[in-house]
C-alpha positions as a LaTeX table, in Angstrom:
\begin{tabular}{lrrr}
\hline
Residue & $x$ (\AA) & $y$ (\AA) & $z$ (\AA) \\
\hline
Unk1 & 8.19 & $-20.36$ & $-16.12$ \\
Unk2 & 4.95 & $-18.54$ & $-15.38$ \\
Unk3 & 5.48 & $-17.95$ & $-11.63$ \\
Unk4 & 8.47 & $-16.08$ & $-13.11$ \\
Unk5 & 6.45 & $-14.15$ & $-15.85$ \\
Unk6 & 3.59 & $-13.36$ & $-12.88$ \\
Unk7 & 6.20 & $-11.85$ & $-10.64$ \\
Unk8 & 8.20 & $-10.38$ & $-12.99$ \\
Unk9 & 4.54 & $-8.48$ & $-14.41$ \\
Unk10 & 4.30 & $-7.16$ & $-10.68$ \\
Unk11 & 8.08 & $-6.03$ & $-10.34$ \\
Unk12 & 7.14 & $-4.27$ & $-13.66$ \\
Unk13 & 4.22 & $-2.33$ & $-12.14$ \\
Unk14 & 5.22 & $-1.77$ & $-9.58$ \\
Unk15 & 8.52 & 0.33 & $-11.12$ \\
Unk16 & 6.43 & 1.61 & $-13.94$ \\
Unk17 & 6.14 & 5.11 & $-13.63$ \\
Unk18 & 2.02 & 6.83 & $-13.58$ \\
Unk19 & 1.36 & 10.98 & $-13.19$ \\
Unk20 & $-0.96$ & 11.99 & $-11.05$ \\
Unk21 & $-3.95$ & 14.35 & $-11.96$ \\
Unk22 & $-6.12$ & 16.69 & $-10.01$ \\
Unk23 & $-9.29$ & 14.57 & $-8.76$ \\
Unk24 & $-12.89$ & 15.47 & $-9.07$ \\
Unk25 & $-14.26$ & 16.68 & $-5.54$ \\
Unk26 & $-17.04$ & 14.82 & $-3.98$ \\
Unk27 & $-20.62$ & 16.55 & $-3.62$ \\
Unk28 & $-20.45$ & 19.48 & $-1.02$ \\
Unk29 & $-21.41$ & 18.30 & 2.41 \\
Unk30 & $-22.19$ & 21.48 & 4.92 \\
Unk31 & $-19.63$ & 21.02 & 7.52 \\
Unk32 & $-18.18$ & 17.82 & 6.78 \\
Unk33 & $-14.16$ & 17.03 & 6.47 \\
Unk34 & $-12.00$ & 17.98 & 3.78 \\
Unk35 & $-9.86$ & 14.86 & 2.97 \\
Unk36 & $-7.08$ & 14.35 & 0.73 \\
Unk37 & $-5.98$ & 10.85 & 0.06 \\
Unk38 & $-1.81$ & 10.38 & $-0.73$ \\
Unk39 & $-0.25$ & 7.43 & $-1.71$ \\
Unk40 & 1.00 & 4.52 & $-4.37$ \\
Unk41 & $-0.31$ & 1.65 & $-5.93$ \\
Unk42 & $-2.18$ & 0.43 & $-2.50$ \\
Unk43 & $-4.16$ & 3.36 & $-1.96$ \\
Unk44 & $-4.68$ & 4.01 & $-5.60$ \\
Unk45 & $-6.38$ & 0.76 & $-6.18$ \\
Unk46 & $-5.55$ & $-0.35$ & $-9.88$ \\
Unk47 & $-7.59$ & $-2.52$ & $-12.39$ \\
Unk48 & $-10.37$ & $-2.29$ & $-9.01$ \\
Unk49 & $-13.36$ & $-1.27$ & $-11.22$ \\
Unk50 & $-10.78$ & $-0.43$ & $-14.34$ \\
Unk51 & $-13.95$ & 1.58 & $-16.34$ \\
Unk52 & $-13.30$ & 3.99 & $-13.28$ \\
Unk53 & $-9.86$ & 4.45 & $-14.00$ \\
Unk54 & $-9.37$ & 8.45 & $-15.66$ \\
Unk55 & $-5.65$ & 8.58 & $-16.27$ \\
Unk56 & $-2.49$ & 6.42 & $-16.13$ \\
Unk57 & $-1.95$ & 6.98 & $-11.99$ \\
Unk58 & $-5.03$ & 4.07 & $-12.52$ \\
Unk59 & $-7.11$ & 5.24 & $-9.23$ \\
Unk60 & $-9.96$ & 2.98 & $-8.79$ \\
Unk61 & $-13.68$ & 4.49 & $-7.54$ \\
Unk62 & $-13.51$ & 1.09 & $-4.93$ \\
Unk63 & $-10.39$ & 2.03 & $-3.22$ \\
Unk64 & $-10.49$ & 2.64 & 0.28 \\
Unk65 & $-10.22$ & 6.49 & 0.14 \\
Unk66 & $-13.26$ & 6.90 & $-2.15$ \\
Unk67 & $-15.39$ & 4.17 & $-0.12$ \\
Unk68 & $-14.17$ & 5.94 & 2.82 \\
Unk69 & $-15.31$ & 9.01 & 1.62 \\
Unk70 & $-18.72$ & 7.70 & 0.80 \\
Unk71 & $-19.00$ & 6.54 & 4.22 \\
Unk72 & $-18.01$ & 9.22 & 6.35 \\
Unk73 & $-19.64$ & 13.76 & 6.19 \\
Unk74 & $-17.01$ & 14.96 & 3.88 \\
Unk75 & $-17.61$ & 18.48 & 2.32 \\
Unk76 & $-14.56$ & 17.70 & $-0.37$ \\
Unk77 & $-12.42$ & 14.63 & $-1.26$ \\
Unk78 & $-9.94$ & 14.94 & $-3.25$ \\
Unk79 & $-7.56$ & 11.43 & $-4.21$ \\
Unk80 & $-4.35$ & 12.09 & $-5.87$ \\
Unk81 & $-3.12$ & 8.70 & $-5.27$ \\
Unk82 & $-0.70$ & 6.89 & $-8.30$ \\
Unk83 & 0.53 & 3.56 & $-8.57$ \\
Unk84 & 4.78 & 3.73 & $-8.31$ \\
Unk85 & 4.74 & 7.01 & $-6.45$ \\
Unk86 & 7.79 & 7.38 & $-4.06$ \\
Unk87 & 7.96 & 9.11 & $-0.82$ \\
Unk88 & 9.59 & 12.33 & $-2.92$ \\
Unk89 & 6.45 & 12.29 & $-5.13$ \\
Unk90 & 4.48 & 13.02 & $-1.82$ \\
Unk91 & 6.70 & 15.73 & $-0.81$ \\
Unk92 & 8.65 & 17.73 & $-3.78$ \\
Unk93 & 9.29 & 15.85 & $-6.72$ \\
Unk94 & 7.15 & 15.54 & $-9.87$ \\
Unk95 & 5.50 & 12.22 & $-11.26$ \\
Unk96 & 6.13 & 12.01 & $-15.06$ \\
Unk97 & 5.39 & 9.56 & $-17.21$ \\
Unk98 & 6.24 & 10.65 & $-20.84$ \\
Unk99 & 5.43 & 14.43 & $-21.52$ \\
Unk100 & 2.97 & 14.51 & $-19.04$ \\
Unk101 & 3.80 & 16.04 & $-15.61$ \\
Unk102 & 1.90 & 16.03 & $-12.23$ \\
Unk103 & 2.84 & 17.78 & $-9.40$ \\
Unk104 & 4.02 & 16.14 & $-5.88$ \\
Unk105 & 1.01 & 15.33 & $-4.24$ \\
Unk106 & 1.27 & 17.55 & $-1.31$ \\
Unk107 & 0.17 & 20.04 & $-3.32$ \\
Unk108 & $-3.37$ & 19.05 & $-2.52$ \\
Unk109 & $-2.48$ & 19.58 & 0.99 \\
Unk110 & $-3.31$ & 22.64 & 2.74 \\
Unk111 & $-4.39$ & 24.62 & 6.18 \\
Unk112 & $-8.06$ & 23.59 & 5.69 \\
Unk113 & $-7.34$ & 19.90 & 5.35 \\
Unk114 & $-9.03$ & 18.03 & 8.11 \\
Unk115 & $-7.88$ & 14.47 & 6.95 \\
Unk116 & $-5.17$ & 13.00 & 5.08 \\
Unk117 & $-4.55$ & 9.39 & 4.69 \\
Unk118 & $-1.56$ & 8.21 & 3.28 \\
Unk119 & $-0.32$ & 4.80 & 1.67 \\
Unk120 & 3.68 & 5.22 & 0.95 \\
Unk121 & 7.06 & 3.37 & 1.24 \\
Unk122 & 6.71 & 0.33 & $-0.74$ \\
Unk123 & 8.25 & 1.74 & $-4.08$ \\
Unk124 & 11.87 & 2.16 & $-3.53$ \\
Unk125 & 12.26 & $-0.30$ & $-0.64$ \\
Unk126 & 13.54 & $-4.08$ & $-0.96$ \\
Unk127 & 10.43 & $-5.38$ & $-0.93$ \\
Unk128 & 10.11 & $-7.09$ & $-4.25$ \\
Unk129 & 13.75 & $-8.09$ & $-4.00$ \\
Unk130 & 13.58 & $-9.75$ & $-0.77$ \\
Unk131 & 9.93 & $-11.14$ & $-1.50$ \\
Unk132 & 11.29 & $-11.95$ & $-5.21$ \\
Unk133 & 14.51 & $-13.10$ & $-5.24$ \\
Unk134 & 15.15 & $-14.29$ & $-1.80$ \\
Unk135 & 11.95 & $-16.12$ & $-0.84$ \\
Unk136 & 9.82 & $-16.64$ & $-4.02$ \\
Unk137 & 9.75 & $-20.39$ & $-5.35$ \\
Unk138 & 10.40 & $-21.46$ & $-9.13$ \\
Unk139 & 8.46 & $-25.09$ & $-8.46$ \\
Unk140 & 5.73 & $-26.15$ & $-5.78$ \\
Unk141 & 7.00 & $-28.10$ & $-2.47$ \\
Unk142 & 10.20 & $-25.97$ & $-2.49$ \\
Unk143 & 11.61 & $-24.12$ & 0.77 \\
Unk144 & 14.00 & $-21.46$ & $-0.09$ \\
Unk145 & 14.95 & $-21.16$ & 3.43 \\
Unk146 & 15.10 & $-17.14$ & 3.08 \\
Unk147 & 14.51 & $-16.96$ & 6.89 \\
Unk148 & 17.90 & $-18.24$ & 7.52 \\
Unk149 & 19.34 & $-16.11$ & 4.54 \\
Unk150 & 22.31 & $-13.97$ & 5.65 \\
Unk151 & 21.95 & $-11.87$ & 2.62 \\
Unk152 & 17.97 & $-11.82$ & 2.80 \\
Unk153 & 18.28 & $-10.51$ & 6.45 \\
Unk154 & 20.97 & $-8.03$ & 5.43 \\
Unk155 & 18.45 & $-6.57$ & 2.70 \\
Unk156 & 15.59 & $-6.82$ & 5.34 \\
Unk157 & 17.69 & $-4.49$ & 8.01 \\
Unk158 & 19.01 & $-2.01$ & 5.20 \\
Unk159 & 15.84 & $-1.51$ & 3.28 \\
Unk160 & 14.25 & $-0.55$ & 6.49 \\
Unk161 & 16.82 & 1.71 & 8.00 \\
Unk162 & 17.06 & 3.72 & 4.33 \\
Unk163 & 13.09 & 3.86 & 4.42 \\
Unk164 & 12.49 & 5.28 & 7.65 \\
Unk165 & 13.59 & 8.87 & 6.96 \\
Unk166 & 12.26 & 9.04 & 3.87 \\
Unk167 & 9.02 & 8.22 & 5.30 \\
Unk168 & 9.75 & 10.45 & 8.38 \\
Unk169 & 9.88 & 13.14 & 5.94 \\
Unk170 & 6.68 & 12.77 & 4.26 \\
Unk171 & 5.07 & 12.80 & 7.63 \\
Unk172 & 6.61 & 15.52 & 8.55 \\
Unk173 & 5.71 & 17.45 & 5.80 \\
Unk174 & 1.78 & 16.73 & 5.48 \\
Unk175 & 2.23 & 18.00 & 9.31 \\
Unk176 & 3.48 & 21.01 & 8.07 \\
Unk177 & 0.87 & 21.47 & 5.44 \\
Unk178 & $-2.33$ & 20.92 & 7.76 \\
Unk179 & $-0.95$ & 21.59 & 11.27 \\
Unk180 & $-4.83$ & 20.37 & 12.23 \\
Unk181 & $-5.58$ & 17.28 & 9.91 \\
Unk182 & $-6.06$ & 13.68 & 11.41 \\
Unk183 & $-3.19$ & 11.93 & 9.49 \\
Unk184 & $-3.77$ & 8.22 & 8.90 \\
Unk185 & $-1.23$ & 6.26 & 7.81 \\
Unk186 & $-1.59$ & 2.93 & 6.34 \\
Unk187 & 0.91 & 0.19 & 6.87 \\
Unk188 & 2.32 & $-2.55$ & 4.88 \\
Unk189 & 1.91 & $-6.41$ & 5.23 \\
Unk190 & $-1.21$ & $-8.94$ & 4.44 \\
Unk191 & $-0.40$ & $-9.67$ & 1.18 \\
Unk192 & 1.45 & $-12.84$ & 2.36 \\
Unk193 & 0.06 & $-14.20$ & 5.48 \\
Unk194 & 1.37 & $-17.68$ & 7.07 \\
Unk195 & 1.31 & $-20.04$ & 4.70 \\
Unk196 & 2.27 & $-20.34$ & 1.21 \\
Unk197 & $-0.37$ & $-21.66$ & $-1.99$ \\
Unk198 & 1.89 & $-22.27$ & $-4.91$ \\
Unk199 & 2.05 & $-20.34$ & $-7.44$ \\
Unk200 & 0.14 & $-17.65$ & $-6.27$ \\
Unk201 & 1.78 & $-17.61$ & $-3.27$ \\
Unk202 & 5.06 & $-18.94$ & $-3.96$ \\
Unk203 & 6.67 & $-19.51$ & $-0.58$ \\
Unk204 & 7.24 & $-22.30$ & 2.03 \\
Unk205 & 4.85 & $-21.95$ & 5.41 \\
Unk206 & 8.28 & $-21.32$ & 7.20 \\
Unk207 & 9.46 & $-18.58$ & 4.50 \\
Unk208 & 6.04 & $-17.05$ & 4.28 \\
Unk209 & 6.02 & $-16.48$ & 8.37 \\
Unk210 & 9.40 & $-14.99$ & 8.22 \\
Unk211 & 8.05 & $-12.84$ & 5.67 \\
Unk212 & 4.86 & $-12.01$ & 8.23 \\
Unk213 & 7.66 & $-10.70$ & 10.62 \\
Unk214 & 9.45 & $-8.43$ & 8.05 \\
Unk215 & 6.50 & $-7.01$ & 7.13 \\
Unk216 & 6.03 & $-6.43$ & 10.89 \\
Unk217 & 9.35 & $-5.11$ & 11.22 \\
Unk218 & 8.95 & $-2.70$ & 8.26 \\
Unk219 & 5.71 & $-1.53$ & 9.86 \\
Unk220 & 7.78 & 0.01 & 13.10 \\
Unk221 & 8.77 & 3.36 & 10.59 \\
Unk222 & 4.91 & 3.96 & 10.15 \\
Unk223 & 4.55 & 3.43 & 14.08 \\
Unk224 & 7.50 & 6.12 & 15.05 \\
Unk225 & 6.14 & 8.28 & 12.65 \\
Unk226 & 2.75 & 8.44 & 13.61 \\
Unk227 & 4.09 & 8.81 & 17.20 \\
Unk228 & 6.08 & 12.05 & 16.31 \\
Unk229 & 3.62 & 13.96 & 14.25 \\
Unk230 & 0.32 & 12.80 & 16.36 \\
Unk231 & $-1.07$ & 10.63 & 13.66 \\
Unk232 & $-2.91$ & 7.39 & 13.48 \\
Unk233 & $-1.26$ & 4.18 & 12.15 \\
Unk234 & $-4.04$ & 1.40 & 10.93 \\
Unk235 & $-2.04$ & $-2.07$ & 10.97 \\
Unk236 & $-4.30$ & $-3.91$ & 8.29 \\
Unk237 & $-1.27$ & $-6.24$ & 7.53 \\
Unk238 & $-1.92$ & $-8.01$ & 10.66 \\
Unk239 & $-5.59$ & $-7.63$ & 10.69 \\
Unk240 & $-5.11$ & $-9.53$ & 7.18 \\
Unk241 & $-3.00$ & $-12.10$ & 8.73 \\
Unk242 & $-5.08$ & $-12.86$ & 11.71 \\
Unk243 & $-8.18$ & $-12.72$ & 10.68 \\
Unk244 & $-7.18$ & $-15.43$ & 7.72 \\
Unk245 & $-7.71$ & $-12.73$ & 4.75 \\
Unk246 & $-4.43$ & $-13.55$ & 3.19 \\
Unk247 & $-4.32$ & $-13.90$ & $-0.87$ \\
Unk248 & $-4.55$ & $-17.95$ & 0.00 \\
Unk249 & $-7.91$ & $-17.60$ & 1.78 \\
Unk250 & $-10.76$ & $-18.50$ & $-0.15$ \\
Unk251 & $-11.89$ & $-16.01$ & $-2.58$ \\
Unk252 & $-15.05$ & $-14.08$ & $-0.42$ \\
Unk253 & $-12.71$ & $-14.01$ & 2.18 \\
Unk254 & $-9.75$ & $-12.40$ & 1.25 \\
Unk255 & $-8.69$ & $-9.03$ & 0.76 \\
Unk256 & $-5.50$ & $-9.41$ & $-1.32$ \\
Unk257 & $-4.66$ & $-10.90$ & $-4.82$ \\
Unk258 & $-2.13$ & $-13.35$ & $-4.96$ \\
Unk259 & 0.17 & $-13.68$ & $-8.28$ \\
Unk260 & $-2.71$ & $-15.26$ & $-9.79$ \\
Unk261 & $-5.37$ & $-12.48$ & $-9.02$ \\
Unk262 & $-9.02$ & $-14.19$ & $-8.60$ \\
Unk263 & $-11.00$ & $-10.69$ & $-8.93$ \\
Unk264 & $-10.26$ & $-7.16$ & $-10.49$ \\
Unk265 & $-7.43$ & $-5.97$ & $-8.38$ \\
Unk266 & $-3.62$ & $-5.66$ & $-9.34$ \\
Unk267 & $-1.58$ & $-9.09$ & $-8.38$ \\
Unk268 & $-0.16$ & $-8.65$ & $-4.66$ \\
Unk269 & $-2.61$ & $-5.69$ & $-3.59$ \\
Unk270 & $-5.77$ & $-4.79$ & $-2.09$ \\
Unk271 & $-8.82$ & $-6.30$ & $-3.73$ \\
Unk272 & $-12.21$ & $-4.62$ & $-3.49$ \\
Unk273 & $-12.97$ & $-6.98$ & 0.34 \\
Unk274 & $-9.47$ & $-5.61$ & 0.99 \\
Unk275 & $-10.30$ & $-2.01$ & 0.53 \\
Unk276 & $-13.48$ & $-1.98$ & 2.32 \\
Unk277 & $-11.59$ & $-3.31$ & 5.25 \\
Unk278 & $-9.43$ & $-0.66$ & 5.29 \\
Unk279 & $-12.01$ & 2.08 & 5.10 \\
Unk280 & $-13.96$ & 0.10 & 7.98 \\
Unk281 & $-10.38$ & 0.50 & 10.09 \\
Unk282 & $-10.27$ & 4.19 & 9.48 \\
Unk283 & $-13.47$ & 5.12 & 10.23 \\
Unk284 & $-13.26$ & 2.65 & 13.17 \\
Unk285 & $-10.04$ & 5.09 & 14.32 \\
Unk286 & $-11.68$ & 8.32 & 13.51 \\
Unk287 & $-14.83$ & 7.26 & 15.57 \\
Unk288 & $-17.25$ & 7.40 & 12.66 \\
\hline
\end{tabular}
């Protein structure tokens, strides 16, 4: 059925694996920051402006690190984002994809770095399983009843204990790297808000405000770790959800794609609203 096809197309890039290349520096500002943007498939932005797109990690000119760069006195930005990067692919572990080899993106990371934002955790969690095949509905006017799930919650609980170290660890580690840098992590969450719009959101009210509260929960490993390495957590999930900018808000208002994506943005991610809202919130934090 094509709800099926459209979520099985996101499970599939979401998995599928994208190297990361060194980015082109922005113009030379005299004592402006030097920011490095980390991250997956949320920071990199995919099929946003697709002509901008230079290799297969599919970073987008309209994502929120290069609008945020635009906005803010930067003397070099450099984006290493890649869709399906994992928390290792921050910290030590190459991103292939065939013959071609990037390195982890901490690489870009050094003493000089004054700000790092970082988008990470989603790959390798239990989000598309929970959100797929615990919640998601095959026909319109169906309730799964995934909030009352036994197993669901079970996957819910484990996914989030087995993420928090590894996202710990990438903390930790761009910490390391620029003892000095304002570290900005973004969380997860907005991409289903409180209420359900068949098929391209394919969940029940009830399901999709269980799903709100996961998302929530999930969240509280980007809140411990910003608390332990003096970084900045932005919580755009529930700015999404409360401001109404969920994928079933009308299309100038929100800042996510459902399944059915109404703009140039990958199903289930930021759109080009949704990016710009996110640079606005970091800029907002760093008082610029």
């Amino acid at each position: 059925m094509r709800i099926w096809s459209a979520v099985a197309a996101v499970a599939v890039l979401a998995s599928s694996p994208a190297v990361a290349t060194a980015a082109v520096p922005s113009d030379p500002v005299a004592g402006g920051l030097h920011y490095v943007a980390l991250g997956d498939s949320r920071a990199a932005g995919p099929f946003i402006d697709p002509a901008s797109h230079r290799d297969f990690c599919m970073r987008s000119d309209q994502n929120y690190a290069a609008k945020l760069a635009r906005m803010i006195d930067v003397a070099s930005f450099t984006d290493v984002t890649c869709i399906a990067a994992r928390t290792e692919n921050i910290v030590d572990t190459p991103q292939r994809l065939g013959p071609t080899v990037s390195p982890p993106q901490i690489d870009a990371v050094g003493p000089d770095t004054d700000l790092v934002t970082l988008s990470i955790g989603g790959v390798g969690s239990n989000h598309v399983v929970i959100t797929r095949e615990g919640c998601a509905a095959l026909t319109p006017d169906t309730d799964r009843d995934c909030r009352d799930n036994p197993v669901v919650e079970e996957q819910a609980v484990s996914g989030i204990a087995a993420a928090g170290p590894k996202v710990d660890r990438v903390v930790g580690a761009i910490r390391a790297e620029a003892p000095n840098a304002n570290i900005v992590i973004v969380g997860h969450g907005g991409a289903i808000g409180n209420r359900g719009c068949w098929p391209s959101v394919p969940y029940s009210d009830a399901d999709a405000q269980w799903l709100v509260t996961y998302f929530d929960r999930f969240n509280q490993i980007y809140r411990d770790a910003a608390q332990r390495y003096d970084a900045t957590f932005v919580d755009v999930g529930r700015a999404a959800v409360d401001g109404g900018h969920d994928p079933c808000a009308a299309p100038e208002d929100k800042w996510f794609e459902g399944l059915i994506p109404t703009s140039e943005a990958q199903p289930g991610h930021f759109n080009e609203r949704g990016m710009q809202a996110v640079a606005d919130m970091i800029a907002a934090e760093l008082g610029r």
